[in-house]
């Protein structure tokens, strides 16, 4: 069993008070029955030596908890009492927080950083809104999910958020979590497309740099990150190919993002756009087609486009 310590107040040689760890001694001549917490043990956890505060309030309970050593640290990390941790081991129940942590760890390796952060936010919100009594996956039922949907009812992204919760539950072993929830019908506004006159006014208000950038968006219908991470090597201007002028939209380690559905797409380009890009390439000093001021992929296309639209209005 790990030695148990308290942190009584001590007085230094200069008269200052401080707390110091003091080992509790047992045996003849040492009274421990009246000792009260907090109690501490020194354990090795995750390869490091660290002090750990026990949850026990009496010395007898502290001895039981100290006997678990690193297991007591893990129980506290998961928000459990030692008894709950033992019950969890005995019954093979899955803690919701542990299921979320395991699910996010899988997504961290497979999804983009932005997607991972979105999943983390959504599931953190789900865990925070759970009743205190709901701690295990087998306690998540239709009522629990309905309560969370009521919390999200004013949000337009409710379907997406509940879908992420459903993915996590399925990964944790719940057979058909989607059948436990009845998603509300959210009325969505259909975006109104720009008219030809609108587009003429927009492009008239643009600088030559902006005109190339947003012509690329308009002609290719690429997503923002695909354009941000587009490289000159992705352009094909073959004179004798069936697809003479093509842009290859793809991800990769250097680009630090993955295309939707991990797909690489070949997108035909107009002669006008290809000519604009070839002219741009002659003066480019970057392997990115649209770098920002620091030579990195541009990340503010929408904000800059709004500024152009405001100017053209």
GROMACS .gro file of C-alpha atoms in nm:
model
  313
    1UNK     CA    1   0.000   0.000   0.000
    2UNK     CA    2   0.118   0.353  -0.075
    3UNK     CA    3   0.221   0.566   0.222
    4UNK     CA    4  -0.047   0.820   0.318
    5UNK     CA    5   0.034   1.182   0.390
    6UNK     CA    6  -0.135   1.492   0.525
    7UNK     CA    7  -0.037   1.857   0.466
    8UNK     CA    8  -0.038   2.028   0.806
    9UNK     CA    9   0.066   2.390   0.849
   10UNK     CA   10   0.432   2.434   0.945
   11UNK     CA   11   0.634   2.740   1.044
   12UNK     CA   12   0.965   2.821   0.875
   13UNK     CA   13   1.274   2.956   1.049
   14UNK     CA   14   1.175   3.305   0.934
   15UNK     CA   15   0.831   3.275   1.092
   16UNK     CA   16   0.637   3.220   0.766
   17UNK     CA   17   0.368   2.954   0.751
   18UNK     CA   18   0.350   2.691   0.476
   19UNK     CA   19   0.204   2.346   0.408
   20UNK     CA   20   0.434   2.044   0.404
   21UNK     CA   21   0.366   1.681   0.327
   22UNK     CA   22   0.391   1.467   0.641
   23UNK     CA   23   0.371   1.090   0.638
   24UNK     CA   24   0.111   0.936   0.871
   25UNK     CA   25   0.268   0.677   1.102
   26UNK     CA   26   0.080   0.379   1.237
   27UNK     CA   27   0.146   0.141   1.520
   28UNK     CA   28   0.173   0.150   1.896
   29UNK     CA   29   0.180   0.504   2.025
   30UNK     CA   30   0.032   0.660   1.708
   31UNK     CA   31  -0.334   0.758   1.712
   32UNK     CA   32  -0.499   0.767   1.366
   33UNK     CA   33  -0.869   0.717   1.445
   34UNK     CA   34  -0.942   1.089   1.469
   35UNK     CA   35  -0.745   1.198   1.162
   36UNK     CA   36  -0.942   1.390   0.899
   37UNK     CA   37  -0.860   1.461   0.535
   38UNK     CA   38  -0.747   1.577   0.300
   39UNK     CA   39  -0.509   1.283   0.255
   40UNK     CA   40  -0.243   1.241  -0.015
   41UNK     CA   41  -0.034   0.966  -0.174
   42UNK     CA   42   0.273   0.982  -0.399
   43UNK     CA   43   0.217   0.772  -0.710
   44UNK     CA   44   0.363   0.703  -1.054
   45UNK     CA   45   0.103   0.783  -1.320
   46UNK     CA   46   0.160   0.821  -1.695
   47UNK     CA   47   0.529   0.766  -1.630
   48UNK     CA   48   0.559   1.058  -1.387
   49UNK     CA   49   0.583   1.087  -1.009
   50UNK     CA   50   0.309   1.309  -0.873
   51UNK     CA   51   0.116   1.390  -0.557
   52UNK     CA   52  -0.245   1.279  -0.565
   53UNK     CA   53  -0.523   1.403  -0.336
   54UNK     CA   54  -0.746   1.120  -0.216
   55UNK     CA   55  -1.124   1.148  -0.207
   56UNK     CA   56  -1.154   0.974   0.128
   57UNK     CA   57  -1.247   1.181   0.434
   58UNK     CA   58  -1.137   0.936   0.705
   59UNK     CA   59  -0.803   0.761   0.750
   60UNK     CA   60  -0.956   0.412   0.726
   61UNK     CA   61  -1.121   0.500   0.393
   62UNK     CA   62  -0.796   0.660   0.277
   63UNK     CA   63  -0.610   0.332   0.337
   64UNK     CA   64  -0.855   0.148   0.112
   65UNK     CA   65  -0.823   0.412  -0.160
   66UNK     CA   66  -0.442   0.430  -0.129
   67UNK     CA   67  -0.430   0.055  -0.188
   68UNK     CA   68  -0.552   0.119  -0.543
   69UNK     CA   69  -0.264   0.357  -0.617
   70UNK     CA   70  -0.273   0.470  -0.980
   71UNK     CA   71  -0.624   0.328  -1.016
   72UNK     CA   72  -0.744   0.590  -0.768
   73UNK     CA   73  -0.588   0.861  -0.984
   74UNK     CA   74  -0.766   0.727  -1.293
   75UNK     CA   75  -1.098   0.708  -1.105
   76UNK     CA   76  -1.072   1.071  -1.004
   77UNK     CA   77  -0.974   1.174  -1.360
   78UNK     CA   78  -1.296   1.014  -1.486
   79UNK     CA   79  -1.504   1.186  -1.219
   80UNK     CA   80  -1.575   0.865  -1.024
   81UNK     CA   81  -1.548   0.761  -0.664
   82UNK     CA   82  -1.323   0.465  -0.593
   83UNK     CA   83  -1.629   0.245  -0.533
   84UNK     CA   84  -1.780   0.351  -0.865
   85UNK     CA   85  -1.452   0.273  -1.037
   86UNK     CA   86  -1.453  -0.074  -0.884
   87UNK     CA   87  -1.818  -0.126  -0.986
   88UNK     CA   88  -1.734  -0.007  -1.336
   89UNK     CA   89  -1.457  -0.266  -1.363
   90UNK     CA   90  -1.682  -0.539  -1.226
   91UNK     CA   91  -1.982  -0.468  -1.450
   92UNK     CA   92  -1.795  -0.364  -1.770
   93UNK     CA   93  -2.012  -0.052  -1.798
   94UNK     CA   94  -1.887   0.226  -2.025
   95UNK     CA   95  -1.857   0.573  -1.879
   96UNK     CA   96  -1.993   0.842  -2.115
   97UNK     CA   97  -1.688   1.063  -2.068
   98UNK     CA   98  -1.460   0.768  -2.149
   99UNK     CA   99  -1.664   0.687  -2.461
  100UNK     CA  100  -1.642   1.048  -2.577
  101UNK     CA  101  -1.267   1.056  -2.514
  102UNK     CA  102  -1.215   0.734  -2.710
  103UNK     CA  103  -1.436   0.855  -2.999
  104UNK     CA  104  -1.251   1.188  -3.022
  105UNK     CA  105  -0.915   1.014  -3.014
  106UNK     CA  106  -1.019   0.813  -3.323
  107UNK     CA  107  -1.145   1.125  -3.503
  108UNK     CA  108  -0.826   1.318  -3.422
  109UNK     CA  109  -0.634   1.075  -3.643
  110UNK     CA  110  -0.888   1.056  -3.927
  111UNK     CA  111  -1.054   1.398  -3.953
  112UNK     CA  112  -0.930   1.748  -4.020
  113UNK     CA  113  -0.837   1.969  -3.726
  114UNK     CA  114  -1.149   2.184  -3.780
  115UNK     CA  115  -1.379   1.879  -3.786
  116UNK     CA  116  -1.215   1.735  -3.474
  117UNK     CA  117  -1.259   2.063  -3.285
  118UNK     CA  118  -1.624   2.079  -3.394
  119UNK     CA  119  -1.686   1.722  -3.271
  120UNK     CA  120  -1.512   1.804  -2.943
  121UNK     CA  121  -1.730   2.113  -2.890
  122UNK     CA  122  -2.054   1.927  -2.974
  123UNK     CA  123  -1.981   1.629  -2.747
  124UNK     CA  124  -1.851   1.851  -2.467
  125UNK     CA  125  -2.181   2.039  -2.482
  126UNK     CA  126  -2.369   1.707  -2.470
  127UNK     CA  127  -2.178   1.585  -2.163
  128UNK     CA  128  -2.217   1.919  -1.982
  129UNK     CA  129  -2.597   1.912  -2.030
  130UNK     CA  130  -2.644   1.557  -1.900
  131UNK     CA  131  -2.824   1.514  -1.565
  132UNK     CA  132  -2.583   1.438  -1.281
  133UNK     CA  133  -2.732   1.090  -1.246
  134UNK     CA  134  -2.657   0.994  -1.609
  135UNK     CA  135  -2.293   0.886  -1.625
  136UNK     CA  136  -2.288   0.563  -1.823
  137UNK     CA  137  -2.365   0.481  -2.186
  138UNK     CA  138  -2.637   0.232  -2.089
  139UNK     CA  139  -2.824   0.518  -1.917
  140UNK     CA  140  -2.860   0.718  -2.239
  141UNK     CA  141  -3.216   0.663  -2.360
  142UNK     CA  142  -3.480   0.844  -2.564
  143UNK     CA  143  -3.567   1.073  -2.271
  144UNK     CA  144  -3.203   1.180  -2.224
  145UNK     CA  145  -3.165   1.256  -2.595
  146UNK     CA  146  -3.501   1.435  -2.609
  147UNK     CA  147  -3.392   1.655  -2.318
  148UNK     CA  148  -3.072   1.747  -2.502
  149UNK     CA  149  -3.268   1.827  -2.819
  150UNK     CA  150  -3.492   2.062  -2.621
  151UNK     CA  151  -3.176   2.239  -2.502
  152UNK     CA  152  -3.066   2.276  -2.868
  153UNK     CA  153  -3.410   2.352  -3.013
  154UNK     CA  154  -3.331   2.715  -3.096
  155UNK     CA  155  -3.022   2.619  -3.300
  156UNK     CA  156  -3.030   2.560  -3.675
  157UNK     CA  157  -2.748   2.306  -3.642
  158UNK     CA  158  -2.946   2.076  -3.411
  159UNK     CA  159  -2.959   1.792  -3.667
  160UNK     CA  160  -2.583   1.802  -3.723
  161UNK     CA  161  -2.511   1.810  -3.351
  162UNK     CA  162  -2.743   1.519  -3.271
  163UNK     CA  163  -2.588   1.324  -3.559
  164UNK     CA  164  -2.244   1.360  -3.399
  165UNK     CA  165  -2.388   1.241  -3.065
  166UNK     CA  166  -2.541   0.946  -3.252
  167UNK     CA  167  -2.203   0.860  -3.411
  168UNK     CA  168  -2.040   0.860  -3.067
  169UNK     CA  169  -2.309   0.639  -2.913
  170UNK     CA  170  -2.288   0.391  -3.199
  171UNK     CA  171  -1.909   0.376  -3.161
  172UNK     CA  172  -1.965   0.305  -2.790
  173UNK     CA  173  -2.182   0.001  -2.871
  174UNK     CA  174  -2.537   0.142  -2.881
  175UNK     CA  175  -2.707  -0.050  -3.163
  176UNK     CA  176  -2.941   0.206  -3.321
  177UNK     CA  177  -2.908   0.543  -3.140
  178UNK     CA  178  -3.077   0.730  -3.426
  179UNK     CA  179  -3.402   0.544  -3.354
  180UNK     CA  180  -3.407   0.689  -3.002
  181UNK     CA  181  -3.440   1.045  -3.129
  182UNK     CA  182  -3.697   1.224  -3.340
  183UNK     CA  183  -3.529   1.527  -3.491
  184UNK     CA  184  -3.742   1.840  -3.528
  185UNK     CA  185  -3.810   1.990  -3.868
  186UNK     CA  186  -3.607   2.308  -3.903
  187UNK     CA  187  -3.726   2.561  -4.157
  188UNK     CA  188  -3.430   2.667  -4.365
  189UNK     CA  189  -3.407   2.976  -4.578
  190UNK     CA  190  -3.312   2.902  -4.936
  191UNK     CA  191  -3.016   3.125  -5.027
  192UNK     CA  192  -3.087   3.369  -5.306
  193UNK     CA  193  -2.826   3.341  -5.584
  194UNK     CA  194  -2.652   3.645  -5.730
  195UNK     CA  195  -2.799   3.769  -6.057
  196UNK     CA  196  -2.580   3.830  -6.361
  197UNK     CA  197  -2.605   4.204  -6.291
  198UNK     CA  198  -2.496   4.143  -5.929
  199UNK     CA  199  -2.190   3.950  -6.047
  200UNK     CA  200  -2.095   4.222  -6.293
  201UNK     CA  201  -2.112   4.483  -6.016
  202UNK     CA  202  -1.907   4.263  -5.782
  203UNK     CA  203  -1.627   4.191  -6.027
  204UNK     CA  204  -1.617   4.556  -6.134
  205UNK     CA  205  -1.543   4.653  -5.772
  206UNK     CA  206  -1.257   4.399  -5.741
  207UNK     CA  207  -0.884   4.449  -5.775
  208UNK     CA  208  -0.702   4.230  -6.034
  209UNK     CA  209  -0.589   4.004  -5.747
  210UNK     CA  210  -0.945   3.963  -5.618
  211UNK     CA  211  -1.079   3.906  -5.969
  212UNK     CA  212  -0.853   3.601  -6.022
  213UNK     CA  213  -0.932   3.465  -5.676
  214UNK     CA  214  -1.310   3.482  -5.701
  215UNK     CA  215  -1.322   3.379  -6.068
  216UNK     CA  216  -1.151   3.061  -5.947
  217UNK     CA  217  -1.424   3.010  -5.686
  218UNK     CA  218  -1.701   3.082  -5.936
  219UNK     CA  219  -1.572   2.863  -6.220
  220UNK     CA  220  -1.458   2.561  -6.015
  221UNK     CA  221  -1.722   2.563  -5.737
  222UNK     CA  222  -1.441   2.449  -5.504
  223UNK     CA  223  -1.474   2.462  -5.129
  224UNK     CA  224  -1.285   2.728  -4.936
  225UNK     CA  225  -1.008   2.501  -4.805
  226UNK     CA  226  -0.958   2.345  -5.147
  227UNK     CA  227  -0.888   2.691  -5.289
  228UNK     CA  228  -0.677   2.794  -4.988
  229UNK     CA  229  -0.452   2.488  -5.031
  230UNK     CA  230  -0.442   2.489  -5.413
  231UNK     CA  231  -0.088   2.457  -5.552
  232UNK     CA  232   0.054   2.530  -5.896
  233UNK     CA  233   0.135   2.159  -5.926
  234UNK     CA  234  -0.240   2.088  -5.917
  235UNK     CA  235  -0.296   2.261  -6.253
  236UNK     CA  236  -0.290   2.063  -6.577
  237UNK     CA  237  -0.275   2.253  -6.906
  238UNK     CA  238  -0.218   1.968  -7.151
  239UNK     CA  239  -0.257   2.068  -7.515
  240UNK     CA  240  -0.351   1.727  -7.649
  241UNK     CA  241  -0.553   1.581  -7.362
  242UNK     CA  242  -0.926   1.530  -7.366
  243UNK     CA  243  -0.933   1.731  -7.044
  244UNK     CA  244  -0.693   1.999  -7.153
  245UNK     CA  245  -0.731   2.245  -6.865
  246UNK     CA  246  -0.788   2.078  -6.526
  247UNK     CA  247  -0.748   2.150  -6.156
  248UNK     CA  248  -0.686   1.856  -5.921
  249UNK     CA  249  -0.854   1.927  -5.585
  250UNK     CA  250  -0.680   1.715  -5.325
  251UNK     CA  251  -0.554   1.703  -4.968
  252UNK     CA  252  -0.224   1.588  -4.828
  253UNK     CA  253   0.006   1.607  -4.527
  254UNK     CA  254   0.156   1.945  -4.621
  255UNK     CA  255  -0.190   2.093  -4.682
  256UNK     CA  256  -0.310   1.989  -4.334
  257UNK     CA  257  -0.663   1.917  -4.451
  258UNK     CA  258  -0.856   1.634  -4.615
  259UNK     CA  259  -1.112   1.687  -4.893
  260UNK     CA  260  -1.471   1.594  -4.815
  261UNK     CA  261  -1.516   1.214  -4.824
  262UNK     CA  262  -1.136   1.196  -4.874
  263UNK     CA  263  -1.194   1.237  -5.248
  264UNK     CA  264  -0.954   1.376  -5.509
  265UNK     CA  265  -1.148   1.551  -5.785
  266UNK     CA  266  -1.051   1.659  -6.136
  267UNK     CA  267  -1.224   1.987  -6.222
  268UNK     CA  268  -1.224   2.126  -6.578
  269UNK     CA  269  -1.119   2.491  -6.609
  270UNK     CA  270  -1.222   2.754  -6.863
  271UNK     CA  271  -0.963   2.892  -7.104
  272UNK     CA  272  -1.021   3.239  -6.957
  273UNK     CA  273  -0.942   3.122  -6.602
  274UNK     CA  274  -0.640   2.919  -6.715
  275UNK     CA  275  -0.499   3.223  -6.894
  276UNK     CA  276  -0.544   3.433  -6.578
  277UNK     CA  277  -0.367   3.169  -6.371
  278UNK     CA  278  -0.078   3.130  -6.619
  279UNK     CA  279  -0.025   3.507  -6.608
  280UNK     CA  280  -0.034   3.499  -6.228
  281UNK     CA  281   0.213   3.209  -6.213
  282UNK     CA  282   0.484   3.411  -6.392
  283UNK     CA  283   0.513   3.654  -6.100
  284UNK     CA  284   0.440   3.406  -5.821
  285UNK     CA  285   0.712   3.325  -5.567
  286UNK     CA  286   0.508   3.063  -5.380
  287UNK     CA  287   0.400   2.707  -5.458
  288UNK     CA  288   0.053   2.805  -5.328
  289UNK     CA  289  -0.173   2.964  -5.590
  290UNK     CA  290  -0.337   3.202  -5.340
  291UNK     CA  291  -0.095   3.267  -5.050
  292UNK     CA  292  -0.159   3.532  -4.788
  293UNK     CA  293   0.075   3.816  -4.693
  294UNK     CA  294   0.306   3.574  -4.506
  295UNK     CA  295   0.322   3.312  -4.781
  296UNK     CA  296   0.082   3.070  -4.609
  297UNK     CA  297  -0.253   2.947  -4.746
  298UNK     CA  298  -0.512   3.228  -4.741
  299UNK     CA  299  -0.771   3.174  -4.469
  300UNK     CA  300  -1.002   3.477  -4.499
  301UNK     CA  301  -1.168   3.447  -4.839
  302UNK     CA  302  -1.519   3.503  -4.703
  303UNK     CA  303  -1.427   3.808  -4.494
  304UNK     CA  304  -1.250   3.968  -4.787
  305UNK     CA  305  -1.537   3.886  -5.023
  306UNK     CA  306  -1.782   4.056  -4.786
  307UNK     CA  307  -1.567   4.370  -4.802
  308UNK     CA  308  -1.587   4.360  -5.183
  309UNK     CA  309  -1.965   4.306  -5.175
  310UNK     CA  310  -2.004   4.602  -4.939
  311UNK     CA  311  -1.798   4.817  -5.174
  312UNK     CA  312  -2.006   4.708  -5.475
  313UNK     CA  313  -2.343   4.764  -5.302
   0.00000   0.00000   0.00000
